[in-house]
Amino acid sequence: MPRLDLHLHSIHSDGRKSPEWVVQQAAANGAELIALTDHDTLSGVAEAQAEGRRRKVEVVAGVEIGVNDPDLGELHVLGYFSDDAPLHDFEAQLTAYRTERESRAERTVERLAELGLDIDFEAVARHADGGSIGRPHIARALVEAGHVESVQEAFDRFLRNDGPAYVARTLLSLRDSVAMIHAGGGFASLAHPTRYDDSERATLAFASAGGDGLEIYYRNDGPEEVANGHQLARRLGLVPTVGSDFHGLHPDELRPGSVPIPEPAAKQLLEILRGLAR
Ligand code: AMP
Ligand code: MN
Ligand code: MN
Ligand code: MN
């Protein structure tokens, strides 16, 4: 069975491992084709592709972007691109996104100070280390300052979506994000449909915004979730995609390249990704 993993994070956003390390793990697990999909950045892709050439793993340029739907809230869209895709406009949008992430992180630090939790923005920036800055980096700074015991506690008490220190991001609409991915010749898949409050409505919205794929082989989702996703994907004409959403945060996390996907679905994906517009 061919192995694919189209949802992986590295230190270029909120993952803990380098792109090289991620590719090496995927190769060790027998992966044939993977995509690095850091949040709002393509900056780790070149490094991953260089390692992919050494390890004989195809590495597709990918990204995970957050979008906003007025009814459903924040949804995540994965974009996959050919190596020579015209990504100028897309990259400009991602740069704007990352700038916005920084000011949002600063506002979160201010909000935390109001709650009596002092951390330096510099500490947060150090954890992000030049990558796409996000709440996990703020969580690490909170741990370091001794305000909480763990990253998870930081989310549970303060940073979760409806938590006291949550600051919303300004996001694209679902439709604009899909259009932008298509303008770059890319393929758009709705990330982790099972993680939304109403996965069916989220998937319907994504399909009517022109989306292409649905990440139904996701992490440890069980057979029932996969079967539901399959039905939905078939009904809406979406292509099933596969991803571990690896971040390298916990020792018991699913390793890169280890989410099973049936042969026919894998073959369909390989064909699509190898044939992306050039
Ligand atoms: P951001 O992109 O800055 O809004 O941060 C979102 C990231 O934080 C996600 O990609 C996850 O890696 C992590 N995250 C979000 N919610 C939680 C949560 N409740 N517990 C732990 N990690 C979370
Ligand atoms: Mn993340
Ligand atoms: Mn996500
Ligand atoms: Mn992800």
Coordinates of C-alpha atoms and ligand atoms in Angstrom, one line a residue:
M1 CA 0.0 0.0 0.0
P2 CA 1.5 3.4 -1.0
R3 CA 1.9 5.7 1.9
L4 CA 1.1 9.4 1.8
D5 CA 0.9 12.1 4.5
L6 CA -0.4 15.5 3.3
H7 CA -0.6 17.3 6.6
L8 CA 2.7 17.9 8.5
H9 CA 4.0 20.8 10.6
S10 CA 7.6 21.8 11.4
I11 CA 9.5 24.6 13.2
H12 CA 8.5 26.9 10.4
S13 CA 5.1 27.2 12.3
D14 CA 4.1 25.5 15.5
G15 CA 5.7 22.1 15.1
R16 CA 8.7 21.1 17.1
K17 CA 10.8 19.4 14.5
S18 CA 12.8 20.6 11.5
P19 CA 11.5 19.9 7.9
E20 CA 14.5 17.5 7.5
W21 CA 13.5 15.5 10.5
V22 CA 9.9 15.3 9.4
V23 CA 10.9 14.0 6.0
Q24 CA 13.3 11.5 7.5
Q25 CA 10.6 10.1 9.7
A26 CA 8.1 9.9 6.8
A27 CA 10.8 8.1 4.8
A28 CA 11.5 5.7 7.6
N29 CA 7.7 4.9 7.7
G30 CA 7.7 4.1 4.0
A31 CA 6.1 7.3 2.8
E32 CA 6.1 7.7 -1.0
L33 CA 4.7 11.3 -1.2
I34 CA 4.2 13.9 1.6
A35 CA 3.3 17.6 1.9
L36 CA 4.7 20.0 4.5
T37 CA 1.8 22.2 5.5
D38 CA 2.9 24.8 8.0
H39 CA 0.4 27.4 9.1
D40 CA 0.4 30.4 6.7
T41 CA 3.9 29.8 5.4
L42 CA 5.7 27.9 2.6
S43 CA 9.1 28.7 4.0
G44 CA 9.9 25.1 5.1
V45 CA 9.1 23.5 1.8
A46 CA 12.4 24.0 0.0
E47 CA 14.3 22.4 2.9
A48 CA 11.8 19.5 3.0
Q49 CA 12.2 19.0 -0.7
A50 CA 16.0 18.9 -0.5
E51 CA 15.8 16.2 2.1
G52 CA 13.1 14.5 0.1
R53 CA 15.5 14.2 -2.8
R54 CA 18.1 12.5 -0.6
R55 CA 15.5 10.1 0.9
K56 CA 13.6 9.4 -2.2
V57 CA 10.3 10.9 -0.9
E58 CA 8.3 13.2 -3.1
V59 CA 7.6 16.4 -1.2
V60 CA 4.7 18.6 -2.4
A61 CA 4.6 22.3 -1.5
G62 CA 1.8 22.8 1.0
V63 CA 0.3 25.2 3.5
E64 CA -2.5 25.2 6.1
I65 CA -4.5 28.5 6.2
G66 CA -7.1 29.6 8.7
V67 CA -10.3 31.0 7.2
N68 CA -13.4 32.5 8.7
D69 CA -17.0 31.5 7.9
P70 CA -19.6 33.8 9.3
D71 CA -21.7 30.8 10.6
L72 CA -19.1 28.2 11.4
G73 CA -16.2 30.2 12.7
E74 CA -12.6 29.3 12.0
L75 CA -12.0 26.5 9.5
H76 CA -8.7 25.3 8.2
V77 CA -7.9 24.8 4.5
L78 CA -4.9 22.9 3.1
G79 CA -3.4 24.0 -0.2
Y80 CA -1.1 21.9 -2.4
F81 CA 0.9 23.3 -5.3
S82 CA 3.2 22.2 -8.1
D83 CA 6.8 23.3 -7.7
D84 CA 6.7 25.9 -10.4
A85 CA 3.3 27.3 -9.5
P86 CA 2.8 31.1 -9.9
L87 CA 2.6 31.8 -6.2
H88 CA 3.5 35.5 -6.0
D89 CA 0.0 36.8 -5.0
F90 CA -0.4 33.8 -2.7
E91 CA 2.9 34.4 -0.9
A92 CA 2.1 38.1 -0.5
Q93 CA -1.2 37.2 1.2
L94 CA 0.6 34.8 3.5
T95 CA 3.1 37.5 4.4
A96 CA 0.2 39.7 5.3
Y97 CA -1.2 36.9 7.4
R98 CA 2.0 36.4 9.3
T99 CA 2.3 40.1 10.1
E100 CA -1.2 40.0 11.4
R101 CA -0.3 37.0 13.5
E102 CA 2.5 39.0 15.1
S103 CA 0.3 41.9 16.1
R104 CA -2.3 39.4 17.4
A105 CA 0.4 37.7 19.5
E106 CA 1.3 41.1 20.9
R107 CA -2.3 41.8 21.8
T108 CA -2.6 38.4 23.4
V109 CA 0.5 39.2 25.6
E110 CA -1.3 42.4 26.6
R111 CA -4.4 40.5 27.4
L112 CA -2.4 38.1 29.5
A113 CA -0.8 40.9 31.4
E114 CA -4.3 42.2 32.3
L115 CA -5.0 38.8 33.7
G116 CA -1.9 39.0 35.8
L117 CA 0.3 36.8 33.7
D118 CA 3.4 38.7 32.6
I119 CA 5.4 37.3 29.8
D120 CA 7.8 39.1 27.4
F121 CA 6.8 39.3 23.7
E122 CA 10.5 38.6 23.0
A123 CA 10.1 35.2 24.7
V124 CA 7.2 34.4 22.5
A125 CA 9.1 35.5 19.4
R126 CA 12.1 33.4 20.5
H127 CA 9.9 30.3 20.6
A128 CA 8.6 31.0 17.1
D129 CA 12.2 31.5 16.0
G130 CA 11.4 33.4 12.8
G131 CA 8.5 31.0 11.9
S132 CA 4.8 31.7 11.6
I133 CA 4.0 32.8 15.2
G134 CA 1.0 31.3 17.0
R135 CA -0.7 30.5 20.2
P136 CA 1.5 27.5 20.9
H137 CA 4.5 29.8 21.1
I138 CA 2.7 32.0 23.6
A139 CA 1.8 28.8 25.6
R140 CA 5.5 27.8 25.7
A141 CA 6.4 31.3 27.0
L142 CA 3.7 30.9 29.7
V143 CA 5.2 27.5 30.7
E144 CA 8.7 29.0 30.8
A145 CA 7.6 31.9 33.0
G146 CA 6.1 29.4 35.4
H147 CA 2.5 30.6 35.0
V148 CA 1.3 27.1 33.9
E149 CA 2.7 23.6 34.0
S150 CA 2.1 22.7 30.4
V151 CA 1.2 24.0 27.0
Q152 CA -2.1 22.1 27.3
E153 CA -2.9 23.9 30.6
A154 CA -2.1 27.2 28.9
F155 CA -4.7 26.4 26.2
D156 CA -7.3 25.0 28.6
R157 CA -7.2 27.9 31.0
F158 CA -6.4 30.9 28.8
L159 CA -5.7 30.5 25.1
R160 CA -8.5 28.2 23.8
N161 CA -10.9 29.7 21.3
D162 CA -13.4 30.9 23.9
G163 CA -10.7 31.4 26.6
P164 CA -10.1 34.6 28.6
A165 CA -6.9 35.4 26.7
Y166 CA -8.2 34.5 23.2
V167 CA -7.7 37.2 20.6
A168 CA -9.3 36.6 17.2
R169 CA -7.4 36.7 14.0
T170 CA -8.5 38.6 10.9
L171 CA -9.0 35.8 8.3
L172 CA -10.0 35.4 4.7
S173 CA -13.3 34.0 3.7
L174 CA -13.6 30.3 2.7
R175 CA -14.4 31.4 -0.8
D176 CA -11.4 33.7 -1.2
S177 CA -9.0 31.2 0.2
V178 CA -10.1 28.5 -2.2
A179 CA -10.0 31.0 -5.1
M180 CA -6.5 32.0 -4.1
I181 CA -5.3 28.4 -4.0
H182 CA -6.8 27.8 -7.4
A183 CA -5.2 31.0 -8.8
G184 CA -1.9 29.4 -7.9
G185 CA -2.9 26.2 -9.8
G186 CA -3.3 24.5 -6.5
F187 CA -5.6 21.9 -4.9
A188 CA -7.6 22.8 -1.8
S189 CA -8.7 20.3 0.9
L190 CA -10.7 21.0 4.0
A191 CA -8.5 20.1 7.0
H192 CA -9.7 17.8 9.8
P193 CA -13.5 18.0 9.1
T194 CA -14.2 15.9 12.2
R195 CA -12.7 18.6 14.4
Y196 CA -15.4 21.2 13.7
D197 CA -18.6 21.6 15.8
D198 CA -20.7 20.7 12.7
S199 CA -18.5 18.9 10.3
E200 CA -21.3 18.3 7.8
R201 CA -22.1 22.0 7.5
A202 CA -18.4 22.9 7.3
T203 CA -18.0 20.4 4.5
L204 CA -21.0 21.7 2.6
A205 CA -19.8 25.3 2.9
F206 CA -16.3 24.2 1.7
A207 CA -17.8 22.4 -1.3
S208 CA -20.0 25.3 -2.3
A209 CA -16.9 27.6 -2.0
G210 CA -15.4 25.4 -4.7
G211 CA -13.1 23.2 -2.6
D212 CA -11.6 20.1 -4.0
G213 CA -10.7 17.6 -1.2
L214 CA -11.8 16.4 2.2
E215 CA -9.3 15.2 4.8
I216 CA -11.2 12.1 5.9
Y217 CA -8.2 10.0 6.7
Y218 CA -7.1 12.1 9.6
R219 CA -4.9 11.1 12.6
N220 CA -6.6 8.5 14.7
D221 CA -10.2 9.0 13.4
G222 CA -12.1 5.8 13.7
P223 CA -13.8 3.7 11.0
E224 CA -17.2 5.3 11.7
E225 CA -15.9 8.8 11.2
V226 CA -14.0 7.7 8.1
A227 CA -17.1 6.1 6.6
N228 CA -19.2 9.2 7.3
G229 CA -16.6 11.4 5.7
H230 CA -16.5 9.1 2.7
Q231 CA -20.2 9.4 2.1
L232 CA -20.1 13.1 2.4
A233 CA -17.1 13.4 0.1
R234 CA -18.8 11.2 -2.5
R235 CA -22.1 13.1 -2.3
L236 CA -20.3 16.5 -2.7
G237 CA -17.7 15.4 -5.2
L238 CA -14.7 16.0 -2.9
V239 CA -11.5 13.9 -3.2
P240 CA -10.6 12.1 0.1
T241 CA -7.2 13.2 1.4
V242 CA -4.9 11.9 4.2
G243 CA -2.9 13.6 7.0
S244 CA -1.4 13.0 10.4
D245 CA -1.3 16.7 11.4
F246 CA 2.0 15.9 13.0
H247 CA 3.4 18.6 15.2
G248 CA 6.1 16.7 17.2
L249 CA 4.6 17.8 20.5
H250 CA 4.0 14.5 22.3
P251 CA 5.9 11.2 22.3
D252 CA 2.7 9.3 21.6
E253 CA 1.7 11.4 18.6
L254 CA 1.0 9.6 15.3
R255 CA 4.3 9.6 13.3
P256 CA 4.6 11.2 9.9
G257 CA 3.4 8.9 7.2
S258 CA 1.5 6.5 9.4
V259 CA -2.2 7.2 8.7
P260 CA -3.5 4.3 6.6
I261 CA -5.3 5.1 3.4
P262 CA -6.8 2.5 1.0
E263 CA -5.0 1.8 -2.2
P264 CA -7.6 3.4 -4.7
A265 CA -7.8 6.6 -2.7
A266 CA -4.0 6.8 -2.5
K267 CA -3.7 6.2 -6.3
Q268 CA -6.2 9.0 -7.0
L269 CA -4.3 11.4 -4.8
L270 CA -0.9 10.5 -6.3
E271 CA -2.3 11.2 -9.8
I272 CA -3.8 14.5 -8.8
L273 CA -0.8 15.8 -6.9
R274 CA 1.7 14.8 -9.6
G275 CA -0.5 16.4 -12.2
L276 CA -1.0 19.8 -10.6
A277 CA -0.9 22.7 -13.0
R278 CA 2.6 23.8 -14.2
Ligands
AMP1 P1 -3.2 29.9 16.1 O1 -2.9 29.5 14.7 O2 -2.2 30.9 16.7 O3 -4.6 30.4 16.3 O4 -3.0 28.6 17.0 C1 -3.7 27.4 16.7 C2 -2.8 26.2 17.0 O5 -2.8 26.0 18.4 C3 -3.4 25.0 16.4 O6 -2.8 24.7 15.1 C4 -2.9 23.9 17.3 O7 -1.6 23.5 17.0 C5 -2.9 24.6 18.7 N1 -4.2 24.6 19.4 C6 -5.4 25.2 19.1 N2 -6.3 24.9 20.1 C7 -5.7 24.1 21.0 C8 -6.2 23.5 22.2 N3 -7.4 23.6 22.7 N4 -5.3 22.7 22.9 C9 -4.0 22.6 22.4 N5 -3.5 23.1 21.3 C10 -4.4 23.9 20.6
MN2 MN -0.8 23.9 14.7
MN3 MN -5.7 22.8 11.7
MN4 MN -2.4 21.3 11.1

